[in-house]
Coordinates of C-alpha atoms in Angstrom, one line a residue:
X1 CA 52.7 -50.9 3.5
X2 CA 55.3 -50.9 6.4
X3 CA 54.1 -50.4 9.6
X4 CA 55.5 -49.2 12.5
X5 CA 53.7 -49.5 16.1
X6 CA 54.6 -47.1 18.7
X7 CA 53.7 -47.7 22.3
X8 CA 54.8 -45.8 25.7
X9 CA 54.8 -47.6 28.7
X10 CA 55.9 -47.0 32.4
X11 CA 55.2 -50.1 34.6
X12 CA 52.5 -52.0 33.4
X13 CA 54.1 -55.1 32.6
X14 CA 51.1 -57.5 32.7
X15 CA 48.8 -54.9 30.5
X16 CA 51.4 -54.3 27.8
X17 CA 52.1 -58.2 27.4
X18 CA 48.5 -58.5 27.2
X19 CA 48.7 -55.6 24.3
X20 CA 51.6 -57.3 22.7
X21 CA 49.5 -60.9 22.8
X22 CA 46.9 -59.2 20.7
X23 CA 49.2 -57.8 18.3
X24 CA 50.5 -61.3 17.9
X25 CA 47.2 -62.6 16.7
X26 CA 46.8 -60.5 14.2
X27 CA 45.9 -61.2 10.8
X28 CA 48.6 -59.1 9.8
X29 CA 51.8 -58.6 11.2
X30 CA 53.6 -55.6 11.9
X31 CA 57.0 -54.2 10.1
X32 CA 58.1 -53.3 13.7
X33 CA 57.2 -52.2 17.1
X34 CA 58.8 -50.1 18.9
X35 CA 58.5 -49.4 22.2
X36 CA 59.6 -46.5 24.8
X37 CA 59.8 -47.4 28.5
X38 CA 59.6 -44.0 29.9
X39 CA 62.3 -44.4 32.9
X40 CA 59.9 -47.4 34.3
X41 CA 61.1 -50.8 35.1
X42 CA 62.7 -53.1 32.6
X43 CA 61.0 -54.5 29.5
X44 CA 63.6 -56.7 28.2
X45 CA 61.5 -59.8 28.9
X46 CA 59.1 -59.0 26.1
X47 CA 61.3 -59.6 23.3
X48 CA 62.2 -63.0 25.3
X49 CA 58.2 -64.0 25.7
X50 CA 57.2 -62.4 21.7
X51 CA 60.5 -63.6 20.0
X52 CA 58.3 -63.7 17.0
X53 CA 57.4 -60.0 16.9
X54 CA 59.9 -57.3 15.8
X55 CA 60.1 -55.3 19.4
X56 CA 63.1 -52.6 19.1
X57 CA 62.4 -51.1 23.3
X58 CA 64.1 -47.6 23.9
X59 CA 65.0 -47.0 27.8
X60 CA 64.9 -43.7 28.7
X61 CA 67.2 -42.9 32.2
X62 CA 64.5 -39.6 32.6
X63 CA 60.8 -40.1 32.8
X64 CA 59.6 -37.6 30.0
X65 CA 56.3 -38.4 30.1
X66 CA 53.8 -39.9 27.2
X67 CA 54.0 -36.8 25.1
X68 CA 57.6 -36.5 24.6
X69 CA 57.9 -40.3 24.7
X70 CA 55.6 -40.9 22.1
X71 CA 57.4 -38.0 19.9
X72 CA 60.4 -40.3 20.7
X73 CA 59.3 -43.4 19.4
X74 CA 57.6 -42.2 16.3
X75 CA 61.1 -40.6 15.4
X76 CA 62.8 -43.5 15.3
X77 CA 60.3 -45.7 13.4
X78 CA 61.0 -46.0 9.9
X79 CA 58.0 -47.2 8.2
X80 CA 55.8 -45.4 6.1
X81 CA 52.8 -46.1 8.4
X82 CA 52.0 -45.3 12.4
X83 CA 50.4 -47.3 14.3
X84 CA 49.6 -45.9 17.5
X85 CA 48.9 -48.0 21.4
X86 CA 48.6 -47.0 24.7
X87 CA 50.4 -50.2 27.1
X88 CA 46.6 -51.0 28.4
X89 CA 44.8 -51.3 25.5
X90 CA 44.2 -54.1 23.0
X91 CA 43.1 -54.8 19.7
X92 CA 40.7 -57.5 17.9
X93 CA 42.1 -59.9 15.8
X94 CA 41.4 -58.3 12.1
X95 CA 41.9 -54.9 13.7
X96 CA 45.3 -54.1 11.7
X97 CA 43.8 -55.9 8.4
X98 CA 40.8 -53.9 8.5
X99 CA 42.8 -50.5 9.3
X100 CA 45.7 -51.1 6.7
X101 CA 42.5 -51.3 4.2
X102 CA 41.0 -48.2 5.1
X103 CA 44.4 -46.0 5.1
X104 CA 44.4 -47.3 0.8
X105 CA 41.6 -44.2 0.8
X106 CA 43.3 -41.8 3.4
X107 CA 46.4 -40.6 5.2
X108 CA 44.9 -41.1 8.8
X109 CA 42.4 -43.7 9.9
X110 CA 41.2 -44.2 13.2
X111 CA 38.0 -46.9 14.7
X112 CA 35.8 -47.1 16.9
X113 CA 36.2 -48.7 21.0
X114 CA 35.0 -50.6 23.5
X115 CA 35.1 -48.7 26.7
X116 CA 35.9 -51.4 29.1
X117 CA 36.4 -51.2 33.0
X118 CA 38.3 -54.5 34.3
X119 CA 39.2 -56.8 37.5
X120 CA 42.6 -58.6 37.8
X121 CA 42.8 -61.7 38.7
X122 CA 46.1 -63.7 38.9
X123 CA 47.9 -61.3 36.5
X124 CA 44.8 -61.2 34.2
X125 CA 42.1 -58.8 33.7
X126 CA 38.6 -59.7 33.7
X127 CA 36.5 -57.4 31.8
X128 CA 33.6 -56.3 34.1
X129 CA 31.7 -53.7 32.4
X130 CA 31.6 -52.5 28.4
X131 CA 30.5 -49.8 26.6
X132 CA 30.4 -49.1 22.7
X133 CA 32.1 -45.9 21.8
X134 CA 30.7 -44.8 18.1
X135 CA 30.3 -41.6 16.5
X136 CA 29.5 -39.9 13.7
X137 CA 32.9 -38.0 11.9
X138 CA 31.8 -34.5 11.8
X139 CA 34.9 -32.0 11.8
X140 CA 32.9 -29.0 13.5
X141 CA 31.3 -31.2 15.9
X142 CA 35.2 -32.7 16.9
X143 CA 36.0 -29.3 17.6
X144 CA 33.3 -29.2 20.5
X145 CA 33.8 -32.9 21.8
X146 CA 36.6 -35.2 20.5
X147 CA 35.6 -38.8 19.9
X148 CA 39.0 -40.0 18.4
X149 CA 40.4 -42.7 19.8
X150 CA 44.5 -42.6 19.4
X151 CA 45.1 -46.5 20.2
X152 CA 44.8 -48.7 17.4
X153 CA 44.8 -45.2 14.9
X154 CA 47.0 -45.6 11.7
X155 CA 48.3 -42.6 9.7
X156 CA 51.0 -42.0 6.9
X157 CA 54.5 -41.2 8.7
X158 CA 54.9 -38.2 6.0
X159 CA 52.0 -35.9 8.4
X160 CA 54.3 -35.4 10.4
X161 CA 56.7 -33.2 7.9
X162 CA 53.5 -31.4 7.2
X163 CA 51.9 -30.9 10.5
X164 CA 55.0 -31.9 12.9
X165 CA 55.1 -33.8 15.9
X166 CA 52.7 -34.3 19.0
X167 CA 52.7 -31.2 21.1
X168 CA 53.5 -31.7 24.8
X169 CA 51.9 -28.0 25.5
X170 CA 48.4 -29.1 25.2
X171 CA 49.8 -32.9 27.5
X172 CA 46.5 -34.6 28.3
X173 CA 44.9 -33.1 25.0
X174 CA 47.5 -34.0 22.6
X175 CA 45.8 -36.6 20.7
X176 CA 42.9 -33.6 20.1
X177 CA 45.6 -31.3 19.4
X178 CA 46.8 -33.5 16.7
X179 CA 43.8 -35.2 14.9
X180 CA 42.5 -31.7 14.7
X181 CA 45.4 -30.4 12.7
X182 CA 45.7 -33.5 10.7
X183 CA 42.3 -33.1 9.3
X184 CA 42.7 -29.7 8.4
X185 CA 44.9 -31.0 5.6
X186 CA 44.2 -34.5 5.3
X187 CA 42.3 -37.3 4.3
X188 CA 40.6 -38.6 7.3
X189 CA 38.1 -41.8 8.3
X190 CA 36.7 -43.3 10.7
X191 CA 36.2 -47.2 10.4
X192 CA 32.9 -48.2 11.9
X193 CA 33.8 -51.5 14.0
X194 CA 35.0 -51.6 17.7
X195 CA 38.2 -53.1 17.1
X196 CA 40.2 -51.3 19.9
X197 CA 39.3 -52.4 23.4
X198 CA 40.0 -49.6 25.3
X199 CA 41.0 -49.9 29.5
X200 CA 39.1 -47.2 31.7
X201 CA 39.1 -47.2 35.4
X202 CA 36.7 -45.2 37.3
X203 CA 39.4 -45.4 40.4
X204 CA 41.7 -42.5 38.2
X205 CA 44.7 -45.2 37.9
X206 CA 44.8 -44.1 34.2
X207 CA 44.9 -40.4 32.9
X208 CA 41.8 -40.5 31.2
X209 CA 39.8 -41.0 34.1
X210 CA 42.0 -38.7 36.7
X211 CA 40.1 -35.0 36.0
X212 CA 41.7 -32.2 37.5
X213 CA 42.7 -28.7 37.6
X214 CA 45.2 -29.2 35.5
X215 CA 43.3 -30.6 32.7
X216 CA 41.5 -27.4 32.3
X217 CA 44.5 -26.0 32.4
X218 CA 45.5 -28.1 29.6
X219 CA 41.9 -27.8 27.7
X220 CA 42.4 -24.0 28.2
X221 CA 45.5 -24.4 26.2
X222 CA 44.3 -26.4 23.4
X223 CA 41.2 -24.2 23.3
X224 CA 43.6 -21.5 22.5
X225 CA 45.4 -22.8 20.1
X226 CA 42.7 -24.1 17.8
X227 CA 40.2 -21.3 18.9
X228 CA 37.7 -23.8 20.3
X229 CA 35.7 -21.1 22.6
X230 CA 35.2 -22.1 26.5
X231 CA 35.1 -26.4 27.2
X232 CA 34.8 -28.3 29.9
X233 CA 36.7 -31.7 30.8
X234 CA 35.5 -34.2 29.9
X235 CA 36.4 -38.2 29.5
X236 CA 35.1 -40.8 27.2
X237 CA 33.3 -42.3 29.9
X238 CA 31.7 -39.2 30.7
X239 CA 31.0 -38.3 27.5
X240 CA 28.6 -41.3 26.7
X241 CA 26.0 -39.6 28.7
X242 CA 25.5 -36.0 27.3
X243 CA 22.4 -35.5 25.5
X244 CA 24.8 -33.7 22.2
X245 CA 26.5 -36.8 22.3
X246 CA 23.9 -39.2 22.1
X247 CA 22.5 -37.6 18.8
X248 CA 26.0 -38.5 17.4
X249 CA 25.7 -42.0 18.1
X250 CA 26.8 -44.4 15.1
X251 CA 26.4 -47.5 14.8
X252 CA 29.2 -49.9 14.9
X253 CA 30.5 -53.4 14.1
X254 CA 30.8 -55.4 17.3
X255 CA 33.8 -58.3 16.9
X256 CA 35.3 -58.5 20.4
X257 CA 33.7 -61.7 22.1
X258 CA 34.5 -60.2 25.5
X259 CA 37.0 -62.6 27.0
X260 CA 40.0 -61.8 28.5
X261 CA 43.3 -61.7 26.7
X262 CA 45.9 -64.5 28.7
X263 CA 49.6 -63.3 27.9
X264 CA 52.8 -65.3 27.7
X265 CA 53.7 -63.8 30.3
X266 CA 50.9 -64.9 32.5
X267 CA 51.3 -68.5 31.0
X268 CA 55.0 -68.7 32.0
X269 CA 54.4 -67.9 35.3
X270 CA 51.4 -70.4 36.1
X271 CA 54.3 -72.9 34.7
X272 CA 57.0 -71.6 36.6

């Protein structure tokens, strides 16, 4: 099994070192990662600082945005298996070990989170508040509310010649979009431990937290296309409170110890 990472960033140096720190520690290594700086400010210095992970960066001269970007970086990775990562999440140690061996039984795995809201301090972030994020796989109950979490998700390259690429229509929505056509044709699981430590920030500094008109737009869309009926937006964090949510509630193996992940990057600097 060759893996391929994908990760779109746009300047967040410091998180995406922290990303690529956890990926290092992993009890498995990746075939390669590749990662798209979507028209943000150079990158180079990772493949200085993680000389011992296979980084291939693609610099885009247009800002695309994630959607396209992503599309972009999964068409030039040439293993058999994706890996997907957002630039300011992270992973547990075992997280690829423990994915890899659920995708022996399926073509797309994905696991469950740690919601996590953080401080920075000198280049680091301090985690200040976590929340588990488990719930039960239920196909009809992921077309009202989706609880898949696209970071740290691993699928077979091949869905795409089936079910193409990610659509950039549906923008905010497009991880939705796609894990609802993927399991309309394929083998899907969810891994019950909270492997993927997943950055929320209540001040809207990342999308998932910034609700707008034009997510409804957006939700409008993807409602449409998959015939959902009339949602709301809604984010993870908001999710955790409604009452239909609750009775979904799994549980979940907990293996992050909480502390915060020091980078090379941050290490060079306090050196420097």
């Amino acid at each position: 099994m060759n893996i391929s990472i994908v990760i779109v960033t746009h300047n967040r140096i410091s998180p995406l070192c922290e990303l690529l720190e956890s990926i290092a520690k992993q009890s498995i290594k990746p075939f390669e990662i590749i990662i798209v700086n979507d028209a943000g400010e150079p990158v180079d210095i990772v493949q200085r600082l993680y000389s011992d992970l296979p980084i291939k960066v693609l610099h885009l001269t247009e800002n695309v945005k994630h959607v396209k970007a992503r599309n972009i970086g999964v068409k030039e990775a040439s293993g058999d298996v994706i890996m997907l990562c957002d630039d300011d999440d992270f992973f547990t140690p075992c997280h690829m070990e423990r994915m890899a061996k659920a995708l022996e039984t399926a073509d797309f795995v994905y696991s469950d989170a740690e919601i996590v809201s953080f401080k920075e301090e000198e280049d680091t972030r301090i985690p200040k508040n976590r929340h588990l994020f488990a719930y039960t796989f239920d196909l009809e109950e992921m077309r009202k509310f989706s609880t898949y979490v696209p970071s740290g998700s691993m699928y077979k390259r091949s869905l795409h010649i089936e079910i193409g690429y990610f659509d950039p229509g549906v923008h905010n929505y497009w991880d939705w979009d796609f894990f609802l056509r993927a399991a309309e044709q394929f083998r899907v699981k969810r891994v019950p431990a909270a492997s993927v430590i997943y950055a929320f920030s209540e001040q809207g500094d990342n999308q998932s937290s910034n609700l707008d008109g034009k997510r409804q737009y957006y939700l409008d869309v993807l409602s449409e296309k998959h015939q959902l009926g009339k949602l709301p937006t809604k984010n993870f964090f908001v999710l955790l409170e409604e009452p239909a949510m609750k009775k979904r509630e799994a549980e979940s193996k907990i293996v992050w110890d909480g502390e915060p992940v020091v980078s090379r990057l941050v290490r060079e600097r306090q050196f420097s």
